[in-house]
PDB file of C-alpha atoms in Angstrom:
ATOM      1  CA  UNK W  25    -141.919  18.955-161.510  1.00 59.00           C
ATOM      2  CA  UNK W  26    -138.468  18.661-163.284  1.00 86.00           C
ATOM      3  CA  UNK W  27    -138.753  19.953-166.264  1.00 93.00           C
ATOM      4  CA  UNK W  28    -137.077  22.788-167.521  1.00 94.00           C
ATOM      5  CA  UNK W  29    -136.368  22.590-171.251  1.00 97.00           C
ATOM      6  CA  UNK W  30    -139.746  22.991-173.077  1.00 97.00           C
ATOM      7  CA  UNK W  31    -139.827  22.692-177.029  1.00 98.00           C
ATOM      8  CA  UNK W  32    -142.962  24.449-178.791  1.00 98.00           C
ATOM      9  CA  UNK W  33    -143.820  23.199-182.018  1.00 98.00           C
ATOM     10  CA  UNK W  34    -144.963  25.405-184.018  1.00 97.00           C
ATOM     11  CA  UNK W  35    -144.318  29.367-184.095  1.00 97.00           C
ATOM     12  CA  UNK W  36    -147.758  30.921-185.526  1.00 94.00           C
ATOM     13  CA  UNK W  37    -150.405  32.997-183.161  1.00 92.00           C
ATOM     14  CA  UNK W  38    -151.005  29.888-180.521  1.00 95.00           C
ATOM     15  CA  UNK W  39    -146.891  28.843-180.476  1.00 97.00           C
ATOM     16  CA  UNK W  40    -145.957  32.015-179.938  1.00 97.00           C
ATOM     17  CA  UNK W  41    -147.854  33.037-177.490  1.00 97.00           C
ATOM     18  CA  UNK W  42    -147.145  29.452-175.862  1.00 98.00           C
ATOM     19  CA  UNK W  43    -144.012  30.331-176.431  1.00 98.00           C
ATOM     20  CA  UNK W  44    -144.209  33.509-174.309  1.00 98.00           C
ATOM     21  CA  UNK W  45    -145.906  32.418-171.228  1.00 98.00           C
ATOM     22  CA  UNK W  46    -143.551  29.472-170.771  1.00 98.00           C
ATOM     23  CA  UNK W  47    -140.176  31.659-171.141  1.00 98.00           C
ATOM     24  CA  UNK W  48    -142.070  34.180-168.658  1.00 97.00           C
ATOM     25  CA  UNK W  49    -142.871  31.576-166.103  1.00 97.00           C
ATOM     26  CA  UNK W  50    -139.082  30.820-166.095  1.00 96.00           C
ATOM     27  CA  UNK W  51    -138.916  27.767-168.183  1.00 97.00           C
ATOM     28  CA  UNK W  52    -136.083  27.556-171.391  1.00 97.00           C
ATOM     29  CA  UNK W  53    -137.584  27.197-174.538  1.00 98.00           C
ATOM     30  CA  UNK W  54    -136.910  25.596-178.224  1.00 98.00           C
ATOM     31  CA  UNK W  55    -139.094  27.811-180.286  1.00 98.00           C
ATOM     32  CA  UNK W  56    -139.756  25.354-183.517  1.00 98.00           C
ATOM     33  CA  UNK W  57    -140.925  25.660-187.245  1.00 97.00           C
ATOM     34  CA  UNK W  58    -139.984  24.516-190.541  1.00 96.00           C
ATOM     35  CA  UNK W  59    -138.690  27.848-191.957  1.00 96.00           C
ATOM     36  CA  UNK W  60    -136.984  30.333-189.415  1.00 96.00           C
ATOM     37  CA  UNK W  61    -138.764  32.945-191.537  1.00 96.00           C
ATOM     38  CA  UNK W  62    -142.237  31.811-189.595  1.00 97.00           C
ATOM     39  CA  UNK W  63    -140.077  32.024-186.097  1.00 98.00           C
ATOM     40  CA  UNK W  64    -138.510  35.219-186.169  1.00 97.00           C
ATOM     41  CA  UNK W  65    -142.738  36.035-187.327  1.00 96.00           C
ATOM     42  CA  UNK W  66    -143.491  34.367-184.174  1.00 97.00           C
ATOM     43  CA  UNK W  67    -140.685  36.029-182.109  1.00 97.00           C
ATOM     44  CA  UNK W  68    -141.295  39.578-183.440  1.00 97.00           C
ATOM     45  CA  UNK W  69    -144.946  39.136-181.974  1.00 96.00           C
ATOM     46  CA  UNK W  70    -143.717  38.204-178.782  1.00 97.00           C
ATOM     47  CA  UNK W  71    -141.819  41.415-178.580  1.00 97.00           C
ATOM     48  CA  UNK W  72    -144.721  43.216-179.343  1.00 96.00           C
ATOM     49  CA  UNK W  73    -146.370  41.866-176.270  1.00 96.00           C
ATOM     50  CA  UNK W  74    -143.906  42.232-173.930  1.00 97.00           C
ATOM     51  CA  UNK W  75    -143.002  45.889-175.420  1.00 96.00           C
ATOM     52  CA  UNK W  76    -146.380  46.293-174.711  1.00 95.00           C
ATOM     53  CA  UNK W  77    -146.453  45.055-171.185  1.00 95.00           C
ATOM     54  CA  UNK W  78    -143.890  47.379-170.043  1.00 96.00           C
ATOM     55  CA  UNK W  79    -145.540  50.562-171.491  1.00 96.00           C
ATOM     56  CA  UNK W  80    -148.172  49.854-169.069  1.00 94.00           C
ATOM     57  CA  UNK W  81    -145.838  48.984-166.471  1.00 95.00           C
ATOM     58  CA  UNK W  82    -146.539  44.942-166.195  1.00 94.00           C
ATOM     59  CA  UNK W  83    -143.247  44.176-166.566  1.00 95.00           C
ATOM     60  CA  UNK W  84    -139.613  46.027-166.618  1.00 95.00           C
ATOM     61  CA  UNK W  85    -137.041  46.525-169.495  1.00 95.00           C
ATOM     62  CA  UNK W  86    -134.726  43.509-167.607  1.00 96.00           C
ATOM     63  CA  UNK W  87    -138.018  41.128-167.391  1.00 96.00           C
ATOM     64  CA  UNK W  88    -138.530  41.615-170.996  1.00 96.00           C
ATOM     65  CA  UNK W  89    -135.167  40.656-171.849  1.00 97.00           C
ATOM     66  CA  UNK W  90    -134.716  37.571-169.599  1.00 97.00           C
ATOM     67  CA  UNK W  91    -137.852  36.257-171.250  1.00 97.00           C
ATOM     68  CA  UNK W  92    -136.821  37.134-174.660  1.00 97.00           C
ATOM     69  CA  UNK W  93    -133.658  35.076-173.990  1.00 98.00           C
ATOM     70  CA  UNK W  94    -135.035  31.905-172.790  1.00 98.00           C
ATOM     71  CA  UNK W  95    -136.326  31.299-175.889  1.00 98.00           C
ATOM     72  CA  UNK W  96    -134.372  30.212-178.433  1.00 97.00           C
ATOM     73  CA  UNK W  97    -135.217  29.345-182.052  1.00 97.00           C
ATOM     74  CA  UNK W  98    -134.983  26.404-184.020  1.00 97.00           C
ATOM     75  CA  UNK W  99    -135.979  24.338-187.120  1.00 97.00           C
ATOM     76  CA  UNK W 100    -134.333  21.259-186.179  1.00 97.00           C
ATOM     77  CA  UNK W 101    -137.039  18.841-184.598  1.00 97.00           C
ATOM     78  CA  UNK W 102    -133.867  16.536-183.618  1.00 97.00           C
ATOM     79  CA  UNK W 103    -133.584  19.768-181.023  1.00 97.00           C
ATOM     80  CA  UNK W 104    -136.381  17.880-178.892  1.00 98.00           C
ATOM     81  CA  UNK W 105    -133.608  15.773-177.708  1.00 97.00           C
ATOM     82  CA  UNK W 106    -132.559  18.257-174.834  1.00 95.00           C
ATOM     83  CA  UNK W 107    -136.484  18.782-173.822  1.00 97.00           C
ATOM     84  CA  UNK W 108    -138.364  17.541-170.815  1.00 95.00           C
ATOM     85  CA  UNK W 109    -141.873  18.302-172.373  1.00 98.00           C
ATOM     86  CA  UNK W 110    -142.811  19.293-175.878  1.00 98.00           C
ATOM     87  CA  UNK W 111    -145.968  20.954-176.864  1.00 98.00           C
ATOM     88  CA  UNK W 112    -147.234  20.848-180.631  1.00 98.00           C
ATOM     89  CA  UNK W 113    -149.402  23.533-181.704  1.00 97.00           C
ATOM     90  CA  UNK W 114    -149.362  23.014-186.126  1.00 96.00           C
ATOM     91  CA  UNK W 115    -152.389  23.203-187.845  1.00 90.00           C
ATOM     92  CA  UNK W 116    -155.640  20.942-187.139  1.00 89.00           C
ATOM     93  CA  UNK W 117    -154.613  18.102-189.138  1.00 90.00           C
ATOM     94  CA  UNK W 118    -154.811  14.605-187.500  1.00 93.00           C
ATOM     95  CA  UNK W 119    -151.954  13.071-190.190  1.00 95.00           C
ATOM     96  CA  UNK W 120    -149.410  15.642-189.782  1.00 96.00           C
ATOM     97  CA  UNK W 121    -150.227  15.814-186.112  1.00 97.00           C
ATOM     98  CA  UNK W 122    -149.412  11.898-185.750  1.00 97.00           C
ATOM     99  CA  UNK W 123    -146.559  12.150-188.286  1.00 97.00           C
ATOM    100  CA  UNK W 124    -144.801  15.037-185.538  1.00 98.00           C
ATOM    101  CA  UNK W 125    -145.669  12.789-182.029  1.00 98.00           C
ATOM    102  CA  UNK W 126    -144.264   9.260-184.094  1.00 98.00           C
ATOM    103  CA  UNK W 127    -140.955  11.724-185.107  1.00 98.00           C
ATOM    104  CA  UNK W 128    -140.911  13.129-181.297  1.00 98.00           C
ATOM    105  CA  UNK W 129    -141.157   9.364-179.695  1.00 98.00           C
ATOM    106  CA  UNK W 130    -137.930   8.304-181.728  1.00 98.00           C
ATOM    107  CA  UNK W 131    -136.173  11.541-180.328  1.00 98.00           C
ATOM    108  CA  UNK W 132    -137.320  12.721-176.817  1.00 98.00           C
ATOM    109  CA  UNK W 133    -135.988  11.049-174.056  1.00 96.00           C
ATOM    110  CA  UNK W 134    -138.359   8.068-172.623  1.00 96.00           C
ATOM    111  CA  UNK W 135    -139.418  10.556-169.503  1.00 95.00           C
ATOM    112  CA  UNK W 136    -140.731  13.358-171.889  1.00 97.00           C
ATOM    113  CA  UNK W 137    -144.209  14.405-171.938  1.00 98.00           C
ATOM    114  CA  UNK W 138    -145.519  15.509-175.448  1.00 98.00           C
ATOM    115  CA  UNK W 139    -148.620  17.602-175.226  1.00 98.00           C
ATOM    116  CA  UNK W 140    -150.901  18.727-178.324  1.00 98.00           C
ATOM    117  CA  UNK W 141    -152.474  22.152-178.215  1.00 97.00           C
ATOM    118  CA  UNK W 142    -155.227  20.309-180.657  1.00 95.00           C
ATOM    119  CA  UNK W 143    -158.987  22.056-180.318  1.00 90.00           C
ATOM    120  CA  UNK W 144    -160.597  18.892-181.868  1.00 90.00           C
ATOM    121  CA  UNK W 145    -158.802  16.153-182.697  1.00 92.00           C
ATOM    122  CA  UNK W 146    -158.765  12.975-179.885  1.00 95.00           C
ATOM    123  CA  UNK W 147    -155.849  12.762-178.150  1.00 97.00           C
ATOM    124  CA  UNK W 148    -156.279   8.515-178.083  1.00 97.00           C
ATOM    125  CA  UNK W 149    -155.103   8.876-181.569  1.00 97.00           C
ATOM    126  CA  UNK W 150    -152.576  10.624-181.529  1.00 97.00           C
ATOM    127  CA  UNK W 151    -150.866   8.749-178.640  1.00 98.00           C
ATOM    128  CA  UNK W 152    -151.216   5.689-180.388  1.00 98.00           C
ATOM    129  CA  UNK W 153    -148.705   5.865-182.902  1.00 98.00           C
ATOM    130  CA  UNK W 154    -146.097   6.503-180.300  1.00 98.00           C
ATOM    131  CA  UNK W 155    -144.470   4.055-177.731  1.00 98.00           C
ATOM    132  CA  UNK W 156    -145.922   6.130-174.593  1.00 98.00           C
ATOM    133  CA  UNK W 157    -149.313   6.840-174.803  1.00 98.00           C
ATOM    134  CA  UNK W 158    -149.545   7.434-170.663  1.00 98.00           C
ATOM    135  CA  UNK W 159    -147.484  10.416-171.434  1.00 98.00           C
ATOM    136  CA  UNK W 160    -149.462  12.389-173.973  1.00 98.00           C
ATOM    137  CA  UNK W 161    -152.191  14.556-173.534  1.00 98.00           C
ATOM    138  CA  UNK W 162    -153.872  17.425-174.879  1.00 98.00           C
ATOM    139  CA  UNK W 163    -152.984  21.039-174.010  1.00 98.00           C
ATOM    140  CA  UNK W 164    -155.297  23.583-175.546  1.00 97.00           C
ATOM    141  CA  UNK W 165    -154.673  26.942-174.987  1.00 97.00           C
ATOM    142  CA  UNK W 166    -157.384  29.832-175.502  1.00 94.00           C
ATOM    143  CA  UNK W 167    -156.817  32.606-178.050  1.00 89.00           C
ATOM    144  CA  UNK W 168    -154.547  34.559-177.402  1.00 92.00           C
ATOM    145  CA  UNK W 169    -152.802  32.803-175.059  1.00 96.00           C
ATOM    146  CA  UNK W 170    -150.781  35.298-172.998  1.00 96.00           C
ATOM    147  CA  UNK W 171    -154.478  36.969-171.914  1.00 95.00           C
ATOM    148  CA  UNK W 172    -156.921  33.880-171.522  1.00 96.00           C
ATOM    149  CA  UNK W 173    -156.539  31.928-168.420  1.00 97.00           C
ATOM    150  CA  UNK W 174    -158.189  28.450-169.333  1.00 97.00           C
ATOM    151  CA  UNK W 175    -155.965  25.859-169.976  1.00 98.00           C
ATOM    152  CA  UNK W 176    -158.374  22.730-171.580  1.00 98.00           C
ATOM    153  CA  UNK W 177    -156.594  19.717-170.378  1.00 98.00           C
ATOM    154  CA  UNK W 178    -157.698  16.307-172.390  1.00 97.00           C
ATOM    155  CA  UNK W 179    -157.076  12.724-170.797  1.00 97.00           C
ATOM    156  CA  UNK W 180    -156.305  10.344-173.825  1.00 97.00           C
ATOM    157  CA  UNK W 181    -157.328   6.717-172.756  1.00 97.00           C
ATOM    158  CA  UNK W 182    -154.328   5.618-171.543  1.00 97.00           C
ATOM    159  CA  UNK W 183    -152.709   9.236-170.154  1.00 98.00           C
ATOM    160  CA  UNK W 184    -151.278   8.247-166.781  1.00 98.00           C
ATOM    161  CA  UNK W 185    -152.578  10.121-163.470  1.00 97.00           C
ATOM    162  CA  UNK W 186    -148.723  11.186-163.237  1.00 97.00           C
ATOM    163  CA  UNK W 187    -148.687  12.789-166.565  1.00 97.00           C
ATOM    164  CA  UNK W 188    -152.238  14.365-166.165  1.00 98.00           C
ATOM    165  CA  UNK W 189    -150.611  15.744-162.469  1.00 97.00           C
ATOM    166  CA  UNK W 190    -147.720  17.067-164.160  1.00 97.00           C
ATOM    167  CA  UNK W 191    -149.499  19.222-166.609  1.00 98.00           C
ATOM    168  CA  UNK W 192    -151.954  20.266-163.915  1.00 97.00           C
ATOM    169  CA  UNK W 193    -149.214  21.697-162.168  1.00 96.00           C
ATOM    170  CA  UNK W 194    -147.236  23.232-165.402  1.00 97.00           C
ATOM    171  CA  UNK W 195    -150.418  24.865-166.144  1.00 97.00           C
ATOM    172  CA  UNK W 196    -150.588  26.716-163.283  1.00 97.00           C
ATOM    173  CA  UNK W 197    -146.850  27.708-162.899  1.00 97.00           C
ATOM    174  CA  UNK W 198    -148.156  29.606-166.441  1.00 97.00           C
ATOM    175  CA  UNK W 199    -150.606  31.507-164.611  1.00 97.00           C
ATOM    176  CA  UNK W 200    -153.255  29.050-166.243  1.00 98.00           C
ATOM    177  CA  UNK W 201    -156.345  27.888-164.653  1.00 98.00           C
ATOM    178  CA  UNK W 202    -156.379  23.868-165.962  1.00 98.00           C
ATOM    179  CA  UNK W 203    -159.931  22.328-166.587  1.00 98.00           C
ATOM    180  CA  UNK W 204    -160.021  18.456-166.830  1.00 97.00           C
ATOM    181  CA  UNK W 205    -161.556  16.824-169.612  1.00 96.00           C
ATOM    182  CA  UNK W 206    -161.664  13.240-171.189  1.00 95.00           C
ATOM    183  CA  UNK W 207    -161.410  12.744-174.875  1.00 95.00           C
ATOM    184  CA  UNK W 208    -164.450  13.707-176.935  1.00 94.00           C
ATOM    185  CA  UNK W 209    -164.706  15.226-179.845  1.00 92.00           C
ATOM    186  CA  UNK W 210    -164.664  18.571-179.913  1.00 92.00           C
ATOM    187  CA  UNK W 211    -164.080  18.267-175.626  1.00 95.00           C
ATOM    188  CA  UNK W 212    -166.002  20.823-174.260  1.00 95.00           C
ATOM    189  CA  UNK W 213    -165.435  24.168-175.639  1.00 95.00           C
ATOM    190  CA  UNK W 214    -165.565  23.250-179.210  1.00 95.00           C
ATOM    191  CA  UNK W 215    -168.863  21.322-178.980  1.00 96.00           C
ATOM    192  CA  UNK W 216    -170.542  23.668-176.781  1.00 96.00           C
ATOM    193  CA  UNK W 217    -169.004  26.748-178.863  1.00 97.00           C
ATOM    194  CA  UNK W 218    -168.972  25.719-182.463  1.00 97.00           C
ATOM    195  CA  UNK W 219    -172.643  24.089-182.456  1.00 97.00           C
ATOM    196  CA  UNK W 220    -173.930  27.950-181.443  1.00 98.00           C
ATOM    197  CA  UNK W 221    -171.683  29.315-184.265  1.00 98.00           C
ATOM    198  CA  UNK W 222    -173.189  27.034-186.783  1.00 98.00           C
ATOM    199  CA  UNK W 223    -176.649  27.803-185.815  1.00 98.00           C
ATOM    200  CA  UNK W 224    -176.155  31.361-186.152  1.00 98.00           C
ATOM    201  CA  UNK W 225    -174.852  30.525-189.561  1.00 98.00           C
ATOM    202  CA  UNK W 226    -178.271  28.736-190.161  1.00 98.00           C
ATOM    203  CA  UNK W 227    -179.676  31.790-189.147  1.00 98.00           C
ATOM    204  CA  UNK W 228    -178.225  33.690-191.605  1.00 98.00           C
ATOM    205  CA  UNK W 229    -178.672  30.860-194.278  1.00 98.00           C
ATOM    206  CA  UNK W 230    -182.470  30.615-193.442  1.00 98.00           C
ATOM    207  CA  UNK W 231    -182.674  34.791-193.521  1.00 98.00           C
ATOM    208  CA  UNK W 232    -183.960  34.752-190.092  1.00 98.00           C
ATOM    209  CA  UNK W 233    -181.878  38.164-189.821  1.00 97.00           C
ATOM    210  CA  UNK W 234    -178.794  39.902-190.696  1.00 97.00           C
ATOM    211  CA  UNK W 235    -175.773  39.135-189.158  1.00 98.00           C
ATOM    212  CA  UNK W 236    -175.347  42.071-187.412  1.00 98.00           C
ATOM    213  CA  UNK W 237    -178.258  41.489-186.228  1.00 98.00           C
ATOM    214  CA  UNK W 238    -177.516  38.126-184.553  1.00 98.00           C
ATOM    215  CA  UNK W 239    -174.773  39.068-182.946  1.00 98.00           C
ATOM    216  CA  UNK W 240    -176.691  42.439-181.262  1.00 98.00           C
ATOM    217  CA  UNK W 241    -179.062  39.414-179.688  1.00 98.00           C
ATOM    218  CA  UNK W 242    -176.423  37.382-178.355  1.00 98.00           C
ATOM    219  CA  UNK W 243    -174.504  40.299-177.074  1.00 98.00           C
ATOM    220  CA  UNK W 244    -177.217  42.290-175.538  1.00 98.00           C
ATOM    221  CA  UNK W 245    -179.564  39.372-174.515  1.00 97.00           C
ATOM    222  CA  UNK W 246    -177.130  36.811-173.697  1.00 97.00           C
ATOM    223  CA  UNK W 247    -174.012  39.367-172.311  1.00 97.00           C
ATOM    224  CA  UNK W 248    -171.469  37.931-174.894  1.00 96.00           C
ATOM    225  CA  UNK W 249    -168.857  40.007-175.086  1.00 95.00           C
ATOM    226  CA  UNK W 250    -168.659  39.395-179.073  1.00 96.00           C
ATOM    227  CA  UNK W 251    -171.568  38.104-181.515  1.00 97.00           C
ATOM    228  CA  UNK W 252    -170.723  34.870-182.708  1.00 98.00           C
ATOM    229  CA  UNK W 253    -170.768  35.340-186.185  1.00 98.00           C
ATOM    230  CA  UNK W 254    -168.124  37.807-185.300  1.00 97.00           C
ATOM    231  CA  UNK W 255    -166.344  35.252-182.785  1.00 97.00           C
ATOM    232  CA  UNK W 256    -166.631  32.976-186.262  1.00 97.00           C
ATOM    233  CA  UNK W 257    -164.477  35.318-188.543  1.00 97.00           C
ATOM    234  CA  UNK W 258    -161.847  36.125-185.927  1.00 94.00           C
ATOM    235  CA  UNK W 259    -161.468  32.144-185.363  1.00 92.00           C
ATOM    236  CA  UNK W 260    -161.657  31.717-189.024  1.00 94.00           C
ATOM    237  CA  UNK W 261    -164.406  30.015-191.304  1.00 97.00           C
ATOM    238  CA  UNK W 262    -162.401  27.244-192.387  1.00 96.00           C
ATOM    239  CA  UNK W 263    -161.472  26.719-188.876  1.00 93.00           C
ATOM    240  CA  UNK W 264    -165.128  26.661-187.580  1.00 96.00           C
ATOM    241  CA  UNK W 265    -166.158  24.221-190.738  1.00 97.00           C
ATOM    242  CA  UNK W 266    -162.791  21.813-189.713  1.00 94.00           C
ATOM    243  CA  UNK W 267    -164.097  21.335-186.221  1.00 93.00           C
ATOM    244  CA  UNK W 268    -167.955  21.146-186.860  1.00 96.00           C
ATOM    245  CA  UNK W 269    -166.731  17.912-189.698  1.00 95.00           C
ATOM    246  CA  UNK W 270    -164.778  16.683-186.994  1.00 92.00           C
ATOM    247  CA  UNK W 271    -167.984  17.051-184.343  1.00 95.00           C
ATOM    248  CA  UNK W 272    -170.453  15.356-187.601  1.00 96.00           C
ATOM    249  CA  UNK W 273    -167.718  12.611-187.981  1.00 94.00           C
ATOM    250  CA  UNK W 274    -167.135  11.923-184.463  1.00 93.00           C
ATOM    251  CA  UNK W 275    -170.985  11.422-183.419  1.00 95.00           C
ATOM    252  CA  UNK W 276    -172.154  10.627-186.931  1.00 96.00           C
ATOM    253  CA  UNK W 277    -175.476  13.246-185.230  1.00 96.00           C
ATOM    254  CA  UNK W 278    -176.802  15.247-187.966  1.00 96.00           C
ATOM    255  CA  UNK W 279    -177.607  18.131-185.042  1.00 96.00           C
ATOM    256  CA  UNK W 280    -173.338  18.591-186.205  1.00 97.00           C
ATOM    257  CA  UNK W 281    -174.177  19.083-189.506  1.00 97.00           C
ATOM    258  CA  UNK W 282    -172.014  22.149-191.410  1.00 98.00           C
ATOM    259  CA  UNK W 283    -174.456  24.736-192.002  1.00 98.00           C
ATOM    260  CA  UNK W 284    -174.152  24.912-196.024  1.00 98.00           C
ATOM    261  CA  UNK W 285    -173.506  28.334-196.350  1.00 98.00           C
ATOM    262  CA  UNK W 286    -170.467  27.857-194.151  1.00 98.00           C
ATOM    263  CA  UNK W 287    -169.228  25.708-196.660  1.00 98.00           C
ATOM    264  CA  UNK W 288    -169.858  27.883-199.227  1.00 98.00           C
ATOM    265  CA  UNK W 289    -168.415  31.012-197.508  1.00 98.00           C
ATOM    266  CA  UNK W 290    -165.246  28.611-197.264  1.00 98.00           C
ATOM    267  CA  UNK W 291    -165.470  27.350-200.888  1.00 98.00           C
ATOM    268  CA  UNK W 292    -165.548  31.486-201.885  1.00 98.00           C
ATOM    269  CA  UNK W 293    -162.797  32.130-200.040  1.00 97.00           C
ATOM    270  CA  UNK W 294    -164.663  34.399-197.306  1.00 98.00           C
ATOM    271  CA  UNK W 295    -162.557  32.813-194.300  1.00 97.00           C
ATOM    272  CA  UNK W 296    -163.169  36.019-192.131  1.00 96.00           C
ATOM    273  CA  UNK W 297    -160.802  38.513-190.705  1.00 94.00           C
ATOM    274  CA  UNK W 298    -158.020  36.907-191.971  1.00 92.00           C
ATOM    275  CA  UNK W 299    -158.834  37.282-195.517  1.00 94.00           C
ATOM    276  CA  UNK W 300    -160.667  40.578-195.321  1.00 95.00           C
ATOM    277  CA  UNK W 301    -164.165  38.962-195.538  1.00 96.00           C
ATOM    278  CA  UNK W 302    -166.581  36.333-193.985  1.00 97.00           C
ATOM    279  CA  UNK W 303    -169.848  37.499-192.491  1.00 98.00           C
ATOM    280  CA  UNK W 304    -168.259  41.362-192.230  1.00 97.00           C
ATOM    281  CA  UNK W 305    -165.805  42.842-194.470  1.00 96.00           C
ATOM    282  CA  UNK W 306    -162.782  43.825-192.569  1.00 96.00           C
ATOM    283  CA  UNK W 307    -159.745  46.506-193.653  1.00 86.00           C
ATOM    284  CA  UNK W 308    -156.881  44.831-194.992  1.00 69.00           C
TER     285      UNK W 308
END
């Protein structure tokens, strides 16, 4: 495969954990934000996991060390440099995405692979503000990453076979199972996901039923582990109403449209778990 320098962009919940599957499958990584204050967030959640793991004798004292010092931390993006293949996991913003990949095309070596841990935004346009489009492609992990095994991997237009290969067999070496996909808004767990999200919202919205009552159907009808107007506060509301405007946008089909009270939740502030409220109130 030859690569063995990895940077991660990026050190919040998804870096992180990124971060931690790569050092454990033996690979050297450049943990990277903007303020080491957000990395050594990132790294002390890391610990936690692996502290965790060897309570409950997954992994030894000695394993949690040599991953712990693979990783190494870093807000200097001019650290991509030494890297063989960088993943970017920032927030879902298509500008700041493309401003990163155009900054990482001046630095990484021409043979580097940059991946984008994106859940919505099309990998075509991202790759075209660099000067190697057949080597970037679309990475994105499941929440939280060291426990779900899909790895959703998204073909831009012009992503090489090679590249697409490459990542295939990365993803694995992670303990990852690596689904194909071409880019479409949304690819496939987004627009299969966030559409059922929404119309539970309209649900809701309409007065249908309560919440809690929504989420009893879909988990004891449907065998969903969690409702999905719980799913919806643990992913965040502002999250869910980001990738259902990208979905709206990207096949201009009303059947995408934001559920107004989603919007308004949003507009209140109610952004679910993390901010102590969305469609349940949650302990600080």
């Amino acid at each position: 495969m030859g690569i063995q320098t990895m940077m991660v962009i990026g050190a919040g919940q998804m870096g992180s954990g990124i971060a931690q599957v790569a050092a454990t499958a033996g690979f050297r990584v450049i943990l990277n934000d903007i303020q080491d204050e957000f990395i050594q967030r990132g790294l002390k959640g890391i610990q936690k996991n692996l502290t965790r793991d060897v309570e409950k004798g997954r992994k030894t004292e000695q394993e949690k060390a040599e991953i712990l010092a693979r990783i190494e931390p870093s807000t200097d993006l001019q650290a991509a440099a030494q890297t063989d293949f960088v993943i970017e996991a920032i927030i879902e913003n298509l500008d700041k995405k493309a401003e990163i990949f155009r900054q990482l095309d001046a630095i990484c070596p021409p043979q580097t692979i940059l991946a984008s841990n994106t859940s919505s935004l099309p990998i075509t346009e991202i790759a075209a503000v660099t000067n190697r489009p057949e080597k970037v492609i679309g990475m994105h992990f499941m929440n939280p990453v060291p426990v779900m095994k899909l790895i959703e991997v998204i073909r831009g237009l012009a992503t090489s076979d090679e590249t697409y290969q490459i990542v295939e067999d990365l993803s694995k070496k992670m303990q990852k199972i690596p689904v194909e996909v071409n880019d479409f808004p949304g690819f496939i767990s987004n627009r299969v996901l966030m559409p059922m999200i929404n119309e539970a919202i309209y649900c809701v919205y309409e007065g249908v039923a309560k919440p809690e009552a929504i989420d009893q159907i879909m988990k004891l009808g449907m065998n969903h582990p969690m409702g999905p107007l719980t799913l919806a506060d643990f992913i965040g509301l502002d999250t869910c109403l980001y990738i259902m405007e990208v979905l709206h946008e990207g096949f201009g089909d009303s059947k995408y449209r934001p559920c107004p009270l989603l919007r308004k939740y949003v507009k209140a502030g109610w952004l679910g778990k993390k901010s102590g409220r969305g469609f349940f109130r949650y302990e600080s």
